[in-house]
Coordinates of C-alpha atoms and ligand atoms in Angstrom, one line a residue:
M84 CA 5.9 -54.8 57.7
G85 CA 5.7 -57.2 54.8
E86 CA 8.8 -58.1 52.6
S87 CA 7.3 -56.0 49.6
E88 CA 6.8 -53.0 52.2
K89 CA 10.5 -52.8 53.4
I90 CA 11.8 -51.7 49.9
A91 CA 10.7 -48.3 48.1
K92 CA 11.7 -48.6 44.4
L93 CA 12.5 -45.2 42.8
G94 CA 13.1 -44.8 39.1
A95 CA 14.6 -41.6 38.1
G96 CA 16.6 -40.6 35.1
G97 CA 16.6 -44.1 33.7
I98 CA 18.0 -45.4 36.9
S99 CA 16.1 -47.5 39.3
V100 CA 17.3 -47.9 43.0
D101 CA 15.7 -49.8 45.8
L102 CA 15.4 -47.7 48.9
P103 CA 15.2 -49.4 52.4
V104 CA 11.9 -48.4 54.4
M105 CA 12.1 -48.1 58.1
E106 CA 9.3 -48.3 60.7
G107 CA 9.1 -46.6 64.0
S108 CA 7.1 -47.7 67.0
V109 CA 4.1 -45.4 65.7
G110 CA 3.6 -42.8 63.0
P111 CA 4.6 -42.7 59.5
K112 CA 7.3 -44.9 57.9
V113 CA 10.4 -43.4 56.3
I114 CA 12.3 -44.0 53.2
D115 CA 16.1 -44.2 53.8
I116 CA 17.6 -42.2 51.2
R117 CA 21.0 -41.9 52.6
K118 CA 22.6 -43.9 49.7
L119 CA 20.2 -42.0 46.9
Y120 CA 22.9 -39.5 45.9
G121 CA 25.8 -42.0 45.5
A122 CA 23.3 -44.5 43.4
T123 CA 21.7 -41.6 41.2
D124 CA 23.9 -38.4 41.5
M125 CA 20.6 -36.8 42.7
F126 CA 19.4 -35.2 45.8
T127 CA 15.9 -35.1 47.0
Y128 CA 14.4 -31.4 47.3
D129 CA 12.3 -30.4 50.3
P130 CA 12.6 -26.8 51.3
G131 CA 11.2 -26.5 54.9
F132 CA 11.3 -30.1 55.3
T133 CA 7.7 -30.8 54.8
S134 CA 8.2 -34.4 53.9
T135 CA 11.7 -35.0 55.7
A136 CA 12.5 -36.9 59.1
S137 CA 15.9 -35.3 59.8
C138 CA 16.6 -37.9 62.8
E139 CA 15.4 -40.8 64.9
S140 CA 14.2 -39.8 68.3
K141 CA 12.4 -41.5 71.2
I142 CA 11.4 -38.3 73.2
T143 CA 8.1 -36.8 71.8
Y144 CA 5.6 -37.9 69.2
I145 CA 2.8 -35.9 67.5
D146 CA -0.1 -37.1 65.4
G147 CA -1.0 -33.9 63.6
D148 CA -4.1 -35.5 62.1
E149 CA -5.6 -36.9 65.5
G150 CA -4.1 -33.9 67.5
V151 CA -2.1 -36.1 69.7
L152 CA 0.9 -35.1 71.6
L153 CA 3.0 -37.7 73.7
Y154 CA 5.9 -37.1 75.9
R155 CA 7.9 -40.4 76.1
G156 CA 4.7 -42.1 75.4
Y157 CA 2.6 -40.0 78.0
P158 CA -0.4 -37.8 76.7
I159 CA 0.2 -34.2 77.2
E160 CA -3.4 -33.7 78.8
E161 CA -2.5 -36.4 81.3
L162 CA 0.8 -34.8 82.1
A163 CA -0.5 -31.3 82.0
R164 CA -3.4 -32.6 84.8
H165 CA -1.4 -35.0 87.1
S166 CA 2.2 -34.3 86.7
D167 CA 4.2 -31.1 87.4
F168 CA 7.2 -29.4 85.3
E169 CA 10.2 -30.9 87.4
E170 CA 8.6 -34.4 86.7
V171 CA 7.8 -33.7 83.0
C172 CA 11.7 -32.5 82.7
Y173 CA 13.1 -35.7 84.3
L174 CA 10.7 -37.9 82.1
L175 CA 11.9 -35.9 78.8
L176 CA 15.7 -36.2 79.9
Y177 CA 15.8 -39.7 81.1
G178 CA 12.6 -41.4 79.3
E179 CA 10.7 -42.6 82.5
L180 CA 8.8 -41.1 85.2
P181 CA 10.8 -40.7 88.2
N182 CA 10.2 -42.7 91.6
K183 CA 10.2 -40.7 94.8
T184 CA 14.0 -40.9 95.3
D185 CA 14.9 -40.1 91.8
R186 CA 12.7 -37.1 91.8
E187 CA 14.1 -35.6 95.0
K188 CA 17.4 -36.1 93.7
F189 CA 16.8 -34.5 90.3
V190 CA 14.8 -31.7 91.9
R191 CA 17.6 -31.0 94.5
G192 CA 20.3 -31.1 91.2
I193 CA 18.1 -28.4 89.5
T194 CA 17.4 -26.2 92.5
Y195 CA 21.1 -26.0 93.6
H196 CA 22.1 -24.8 90.1
T197 CA 19.6 -22.0 89.8
M198 CA 21.9 -19.1 90.9
V199 CA 24.1 -17.5 88.0
H200 CA 27.7 -16.4 88.5
E201 CA 27.7 -13.0 90.1
Q202 CA 29.8 -11.6 87.6
L203 CA 27.2 -12.4 85.0
R204 CA 25.1 -9.6 86.3
E205 CA 27.3 -7.2 84.6
F206 CA 26.2 -8.6 81.1
F207 CA 22.9 -6.8 81.7
R208 CA 24.5 -3.3 82.3
G209 CA 25.8 -3.6 78.5
F210 CA 21.8 -3.5 77.3
R211 CA 19.5 -0.7 76.8
R212 CA 16.9 -1.0 79.4
D213 CA 14.2 -1.1 76.7
A214 CA 16.2 -4.0 74.9
H215 CA 13.7 -6.8 73.9
P216 CA 14.2 -9.3 76.5
M217 CA 14.8 -12.2 73.8
A218 CA 17.7 -9.9 72.6
I219 CA 19.0 -10.2 76.1
M220 CA 18.4 -14.0 76.3
C221 CA 20.4 -14.8 73.3
G222 CA 23.4 -12.8 74.4
V223 CA 23.6 -13.7 78.0
V224 CA 22.7 -17.6 77.6
G225 CA 25.3 -17.7 74.8
A226 CA 27.8 -16.0 77.2
L227 CA 27.4 -19.0 79.7
S228 CA 30.0 -20.3 77.7
A229 CA 32.5 -18.0 79.1
F230 CA 31.6 -18.9 82.5
Y231 CA 31.2 -22.6 82.8
H232 CA 34.0 -24.1 81.0
D233 CA 33.9 -27.1 83.2
S234 CA 30.6 -28.3 81.4
T235 CA 31.4 -27.6 77.8
D236 CA 33.1 -30.9 77.0
I237 CA 30.3 -32.5 74.9
N238 CA 32.3 -35.8 74.8
D239 CA 32.0 -36.1 78.5
P240 CA 28.6 -37.4 79.8
H241 CA 29.2 -36.0 83.2
Q242 CA 29.8 -32.6 81.5
R243 CA 26.8 -32.9 79.6
M244 CA 24.7 -33.7 82.7
V245 CA 26.2 -30.6 84.3
A246 CA 25.4 -28.4 81.5
T247 CA 21.9 -29.8 81.0
H248 CA 21.2 -29.1 84.9
R249 CA 22.9 -25.7 84.5
L250 CA 20.6 -24.8 81.5
V251 CA 17.2 -25.9 82.8
A252 CA 18.0 -24.4 86.3
K253 CA 19.4 -20.9 85.3
M254 CA 17.1 -20.3 82.3
P255 CA 14.1 -18.9 84.8
T256 CA 16.7 -16.9 86.9
I257 CA 18.4 -15.2 83.6
A258 CA 14.7 -14.5 82.3
A259 CA 13.5 -13.0 85.3
M260 CA 16.8 -10.8 85.5
A261 CA 16.0 -9.7 81.8
Y262 CA 12.7 -8.4 83.0
K263 CA 14.0 -7.0 86.2
Y264 CA 16.5 -5.0 84.4
S265 CA 14.0 -3.7 81.8
T266 CA 12.1 -2.5 85.0
G267 CA 15.1 -0.9 86.9
Q268 CA 14.1 -3.2 89.9
P269 CA 16.8 -4.9 91.7
F270 CA 17.5 -8.7 90.6
V271 CA 15.8 -11.1 93.0
Y272 CA 17.8 -14.2 93.8
P273 CA 16.6 -17.7 93.5
R274 CA 15.1 -19.4 96.6
N275 CA 15.6 -23.1 97.3
D276 CA 12.5 -23.7 99.0
L277 CA 10.2 -23.1 96.2
S278 CA 9.1 -24.9 93.1
Y279 CA 10.6 -24.3 89.7
A280 CA 7.4 -22.3 89.0
E281 CA 7.1 -20.6 92.4
N282 CA 10.7 -19.6 92.2
F283 CA 10.3 -18.2 88.6
L284 CA 7.3 -16.1 89.7
H285 CA 9.1 -15.3 92.8
M286 CA 12.2 -14.0 90.8
M287 CA 9.9 -12.2 88.4
F288 CA 7.4 -10.2 90.9
A289 CA 8.9 -9.9 94.2
V290 CA 10.6 -6.5 95.4
P291 CA 13.0 -6.2 98.5
A292 CA 10.4 -3.7 99.9
E293 CA 7.9 -6.5 100.8
H294 CA 7.2 -10.1 101.3
Y295 CA 5.8 -11.7 98.0
K296 CA 3.2 -14.1 98.5
I297 CA 2.9 -17.2 96.0
D298 CA -0.7 -17.5 94.7
P299 CA -0.9 -21.4 94.3
I300 CA -3.5 -20.8 91.3
M301 CA -0.9 -18.6 89.5
S302 CA 2.0 -21.1 90.1
R303 CA 0.0 -24.0 89.2
A304 CA -0.7 -22.4 86.0
M305 CA 2.7 -21.2 85.4
D306 CA 3.7 -24.9 85.9
R307 CA 1.3 -26.1 83.5
I308 CA 2.3 -23.5 80.8
F309 CA 6.0 -24.6 81.1
T310 CA 4.6 -28.4 80.9
L311 CA 2.7 -27.5 77.7
H312 CA 5.9 -25.9 76.1
A313 CA 8.5 -28.2 77.1
D314 CA 9.0 -30.2 73.8
H315 CA 7.8 -30.8 70.5
E316 CA 9.5 -33.3 68.2
Q317 CA 11.7 -31.6 65.5
N318 CA 10.1 -28.2 65.2
A319 CA 12.5 -25.2 63.9
S320 CA 14.4 -24.1 67.3
T321 CA 14.8 -27.9 68.2
S322 CA 16.1 -28.6 64.6
T323 CA 18.4 -25.5 65.0
V324 CA 19.7 -26.7 68.5
R325 CA 20.5 -30.1 66.8
L326 CA 22.1 -28.5 63.7
A327 CA 24.3 -26.5 65.9
G328 CA 25.1 -29.3 68.2
S329 CA 26.0 -31.4 65.0
S330 CA 29.3 -29.4 64.7
G331 CA 30.3 -30.1 68.1
A332 CA 29.4 -26.6 69.4
N333 CA 29.1 -26.1 73.4
P334 CA 25.8 -26.7 74.7
F335 CA 25.3 -23.0 75.8
A336 CA 25.9 -21.7 72.3
C337 CA 23.3 -24.4 71.0
I338 CA 20.6 -23.2 73.3
A339 CA 21.6 -19.6 72.5
A340 CA 21.1 -20.5 68.7
G341 CA 17.7 -22.3 69.7
I342 CA 16.5 -19.0 71.5
A343 CA 17.3 -16.9 68.4
C344 CA 15.2 -19.3 66.2
L345 CA 12.3 -19.4 68.6
W346 CA 12.2 -15.4 68.5
G347 CA 10.5 -15.5 65.1
P348 CA 6.8 -14.5 64.7
A349 CA 6.1 -18.0 62.9
H350 CA 7.5 -19.8 65.5
G351 CA 7.6 -19.0 69.4
G352 CA 7.4 -15.2 68.7
A353 CA 3.5 -16.0 67.8
N354 CA 2.3 -15.6 71.5
E355 CA 3.5 -12.1 71.5
A356 CA 2.1 -11.5 67.9
V357 CA -1.2 -12.9 69.0
L358 CA -1.6 -10.5 71.7
L359 CA -0.5 -7.5 69.5
M360 CA -3.0 -8.8 66.9
L361 CA -6.1 -9.0 69.2
Q362 CA -5.1 -5.4 70.6
E363 CA -5.1 -4.4 66.8
I364 CA -8.5 -5.9 66.2
G365 CA -9.8 -4.2 69.4
S366 CA -13.5 -5.2 69.1
K367 CA -15.4 -8.1 68.2
D368 CA -17.2 -6.2 65.3
R369 CA -13.9 -6.1 63.6
V370 CA -13.1 -9.6 63.5
A371 CA -14.7 -10.5 60.3
E372 CA -12.4 -7.7 58.6
Y373 CA -9.4 -9.3 59.9
V374 CA -10.4 -12.9 58.9
K375 CA -11.1 -11.4 55.6
K376 CA -7.6 -10.1 55.5
A377 CA -5.9 -13.3 56.6
K378 CA -8.0 -15.0 53.8
N379 CA -6.6 -12.4 51.0
K380 CA -3.7 -14.1 49.1
D381 CA -2.3 -10.5 48.4
D382 CA -2.3 -9.5 52.1
N383 CA 0.6 -11.0 53.9
F384 CA -1.4 -10.7 57.2
R385 CA -2.0 -14.0 58.9
L386 CA -4.1 -14.9 61.8
M387 CA -1.3 -15.5 64.4
G388 CA -1.7 -18.4 66.8
F389 CA -3.6 -20.2 63.9
G390 CA -2.3 -23.1 61.7
H391 CA 0.5 -25.5 62.3
R392 CA 2.9 -27.3 60.1
V393 CA 2.0 -30.5 61.9
Y394 CA -1.2 -30.2 63.3
K395 CA -4.3 -30.5 60.9
N396 CA -6.3 -30.8 63.7
Y397 CA -7.0 -28.8 67.3
D398 CA -3.4 -28.5 68.9
P399 CA -4.1 -30.5 72.1
R400 CA -1.9 -28.1 74.0
A401 CA -4.3 -25.2 73.0
K402 CA -7.3 -27.0 74.3
V403 CA -5.5 -27.4 77.8
M404 CA -4.3 -23.7 77.4
Q405 CA -7.9 -22.4 76.8
E406 CA -9.2 -24.2 80.1
T407 CA -6.3 -22.7 82.0
C408 CA -7.1 -19.5 80.5
H409 CA -10.6 -19.5 81.8
E410 CA -9.3 -20.8 85.3
V411 CA -6.8 -18.2 85.7
L412 CA -9.1 -15.4 84.4
A413 CA -11.8 -16.5 86.8
A414 CA -9.4 -16.8 89.8
L415 CA -8.2 -13.2 89.1
G416 CA -11.7 -11.9 88.7
K417 CA -11.1 -10.9 85.0
Q418 CA -13.1 -13.6 83.3
D419 CA -14.9 -10.7 81.4
D420 CA -11.3 -9.8 79.9
P421 CA -12.6 -8.2 76.5
L422 CA -9.4 -9.8 74.9
L423 CA -10.5 -13.2 76.0
E424 CA -14.0 -12.6 74.6
L425 CA -12.4 -11.3 71.4
A426 CA -10.4 -14.4 71.1
V427 CA -13.2 -16.5 71.6
E428 CA -15.1 -14.8 69.0
L429 CA -12.2 -15.0 66.5
E430 CA -11.7 -18.5 67.0
R431 CA -15.4 -19.2 66.5
I432 CA -15.8 -17.2 63.3
A433 CA -12.5 -18.8 62.1
L434 CA -13.6 -22.3 62.7
E435 CA -16.9 -21.9 60.9
D436 CA -15.0 -20.4 57.8
D437 CA -14.4 -22.4 54.9
Y438 CA -11.0 -21.2 54.4
F439 CA -9.8 -22.2 57.6
V440 CA -11.7 -25.6 57.6
E441 CA -10.2 -26.4 54.1
K442 CA -6.7 -25.6 55.0
K443 CA -7.3 -27.2 58.6
L444 CA -5.9 -24.1 60.3
Y445 CA -6.8 -24.6 63.9
P446 CA -5.7 -22.8 67.3
N447 CA -2.2 -23.7 68.2
V448 CA -0.5 -23.3 71.5
D449 CA 0.2 -19.7 71.1
F450 CA -3.3 -18.7 70.7
Y451 CA -4.5 -18.5 74.1
S452 CA -1.2 -18.5 76.1
G453 CA -0.7 -14.6 75.6
I454 CA -4.0 -13.9 77.4
I455 CA -3.0 -15.9 80.2
L456 CA 0.4 -14.3 80.7
R457 CA -0.8 -10.9 80.2
A458 CA -3.6 -11.3 82.9
M459 CA -0.7 -12.9 85.2
G460 CA 1.1 -9.9 85.0
F461 CA 3.7 -10.6 82.2
P462 CA 4.7 -7.9 79.6
T463 CA 3.9 -8.7 76.1
S464 CA 7.8 -8.8 75.4
M465 CA 8.5 -11.5 77.8
F466 CA 5.9 -14.2 76.5
T467 CA 8.3 -15.6 74.1
V468 CA 10.9 -15.6 76.9
L469 CA 8.6 -17.9 78.8
F470 CA 8.3 -20.2 75.9
A471 CA 12.2 -20.4 75.7
V472 CA 12.4 -21.2 79.6
A473 CA 10.1 -24.0 79.3
R474 CA 11.5 -25.3 75.9
T475 CA 15.1 -25.3 77.3
V476 CA 14.5 -28.9 78.7
G477 CA 13.3 -30.1 75.5
W478 CA 16.0 -28.7 73.5
V479 CA 18.6 -30.1 75.9
A480 CA 16.8 -33.6 75.9
Q481 CA 16.9 -33.8 72.1
W482 CA 20.6 -32.2 72.1
N483 CA 21.7 -35.2 74.3
E484 CA 19.9 -37.6 72.2
M485 CA 21.8 -36.3 69.1
I486 CA 25.2 -36.6 70.8
E487 CA 24.6 -39.9 72.3
D488 CA 23.2 -41.1 68.7
P489 CA 26.2 -43.4 67.3
M490 CA 24.9 -42.6 63.7
Q491 CA 25.4 -38.8 64.6
K492 CA 27.2 -36.8 62.2
I493 CA 27.5 -33.0 61.2
G494 CA 24.3 -31.9 59.5
R495 CA 25.0 -30.7 56.0
P496 CA 22.2 -30.3 53.6
R497 CA 22.5 -29.6 49.8
Q498 CA 20.8 -27.6 47.3
L499 CA 19.4 -27.3 43.9
Y500 CA 21.5 -24.8 42.4
T501 CA 20.2 -22.3 39.8
G502 CA 22.5 -19.7 39.8
A503 CA 25.3 -18.6 37.1
V504 CA 27.3 -21.3 35.6
R505 CA 31.1 -21.1 35.3
R506 CA 32.2 -18.0 33.5
S507 CA 35.6 -15.9 33.3
Y508 CA 36.6 -12.8 35.3
V509 CA 35.8 -9.7 33.4
A510 CA 38.1 -6.5 33.8
M511 CA 36.6 -3.3 34.5
D512 CA 37.4 -1.8 31.0
K513 CA 35.6 -4.7 29.5
R514 CA 32.3 -4.3 31.4
N515 CA 29.0 -2.5 30.4
Ligands
LIG198 C1 4.7 -23.0 67.2 O1 6.7 -26.6 64.5 C2 6.2 -26.8 65.8 O2 6.0 -27.7 66.6 C3 6.2 -25.2 66.5 C4 5.5 -25.4 67.9 C5 6.5 -25.6 68.9 O3 6.0 -26.0 69.9 O4 7.6 -25.9 68.7 O5 4.3 -25.8 67.8 C6 5.1 -23.7 68.0 O6 5.6 -22.4 66.3 C7 3.4 -22.7 66.8 C8 2.8 -21.9 65.6 C9 3.1 -20.5 65.8 N1 3.0 -19.7 64.7 C10 2.0 -18.8 64.4 O7 0.8 -18.8 64.9 C11 2.1 -18.0 63.0 C12 0.6 -18.2 62.2 N2 0.9 -19.7 61.5 C13 1.5 -19.6 60.2 O8 2.3 -18.5 60.0 C14 1.6 -20.9 59.8 O9 0.4 -21.9 60.1 C15 3.0 -21.8 60.4 C16 4.2 -21.2 60.1 C17 2.6 -22.3 61.8 C18 2.8 -23.3 59.6 O10 3.3 -22.8 58.2 P1 3.3 -23.7 57.2 O11 3.1 -25.3 57.7 O12 4.4 -23.8 56.4 O13 1.9 -23.8 56.5 P2 1.9 -22.7 55.0 O14 2.6 -21.3 55.5 O15 2.6 -23.4 53.8 O16 0.5 -22.4 55.0 C19 -0.4 -23.2 54.3 C20 -1.6 -22.5 53.8 C21 -1.3 -21.3 53.1 O17 -2.0 -21.1 52.2 P3 -1.7 -21.4 50.5 O18 -0.5 -20.9 50.1 O19 -1.7 -23.1 50.6 O20 -3.0 -20.9 49.7 O21 -2.6 -22.0 54.9 C22 -2.4 -20.7 55.0 C23 -1.0 -20.3 54.2 O22 -1.2 -18.9 53.6 N3 -2.1 -20.3 56.4 C24 -2.6 -19.3 56.8 C25 -2.2 -19.3 58.3 N4 -1.5 -20.2 58.4 C26 -1.3 -20.9 57.2 N5 -3.5 -18.4 56.5 C27 -4.2 -17.4 57.5 N6 -3.6 -17.5 58.8 C28 -2.9 -18.2 59.2 N7 -2.2 -18.2 60.5

């Protein structure tokens, strides 16, 4: 960076202030405004943080214009094709691909934390059988704080490592328990001889009455879906985890906060919303009607699974998800799934429509995932739960990075106040 590029000059209210410009290894530079309020008595204003970098991070990089997603520098397409979720977890947490010994040690550490405290099973009895599984995840994951006191001291690196392993390991177990509870089937214990994805499918779909046969195509697809959802820079739920963690809250409480944020249909809840939308559209001849609704400013309907705050190009995860969708449906003999045909037609029409082209609205990670998950036998209500299972490693990686950042302090944004200015109390008999 040239000398002149290292300073941003801001003139405001008759005051001129020089602000340092910082450069990362790749991507947009940032203007360091930490001294702005002190120098100008003014705040910046950026609802939704469309132009704000909240932190420095080395974990995930996204180039929204080019449709690029890198986990610790490795392209998501290569990881989805050549790696597996256990290895991606190690990469996100520790920054490098593991050698054989490190991988075996890490996988063993995760595998031997997959069981939950037996008394945690009692929590489920407090929920109605028809409770949304995301409500159960919020409650039960938050309750882990009450069971694992020996890994809640955020200032102890060993306790942070234990909490990290416990969260990555136990999320699939709790997720599968939430599903089993809704069906009235017995909980299925984890098995140490299975991979992360195989173990999850086993806990989800095995029953004591018969041997459950792992379908390698299904477990490979599950593994790839976990990898695609593992991390994504400073998205809403990751920012929630960081903000909760900045106050010193324990890791289980922070991840419960992330789960709550992910649940929203504008975020992780979109995969469930996409499937409900496709079922509502019902047939190809109604696609144009819904595309028209999505373009109507007076209609709050949006094409779920389309658009993204960062990607102004095709979400690279959506491309891999689409390939996986065709593979899984063909393997299941469901290649003629009417919902897939509908989704492909909806994508074709939207990508040819000026509104979507001008606003750079492309399919995102959620557009095809629901079709695969439904074909694999997951109920719609479990789609966002699977997203939370996969994203837990990203959340804890970002949480650890925030805790270890020497510049870390409690997150406390300010505001533009437009409410009533100071006024005196009015007694009841003096009011209108
Ligand atoms: C995820 O941040 C992440 O990284 C998230 C995520 C992750 O991995 O963590 O990638 C996961 O959450 C993916 C996104 C899933 N959400 C959906 O699919 C819901 C549908 N999409 C939208 O609601 C929307 O696109 C967002 C929320 C994803 C992004 O919203 P922004 O960036 O705030 O954009 P915006 O709402 O300001 O929209 C810009 C314009 C608006 O029109 P104008 O007011 O400029 O005229 O585009 C329009 C919007 O009305 N628009 C859409 C649309 N998305 C945006 N119009 C129709 N259908 C849509 N889906």
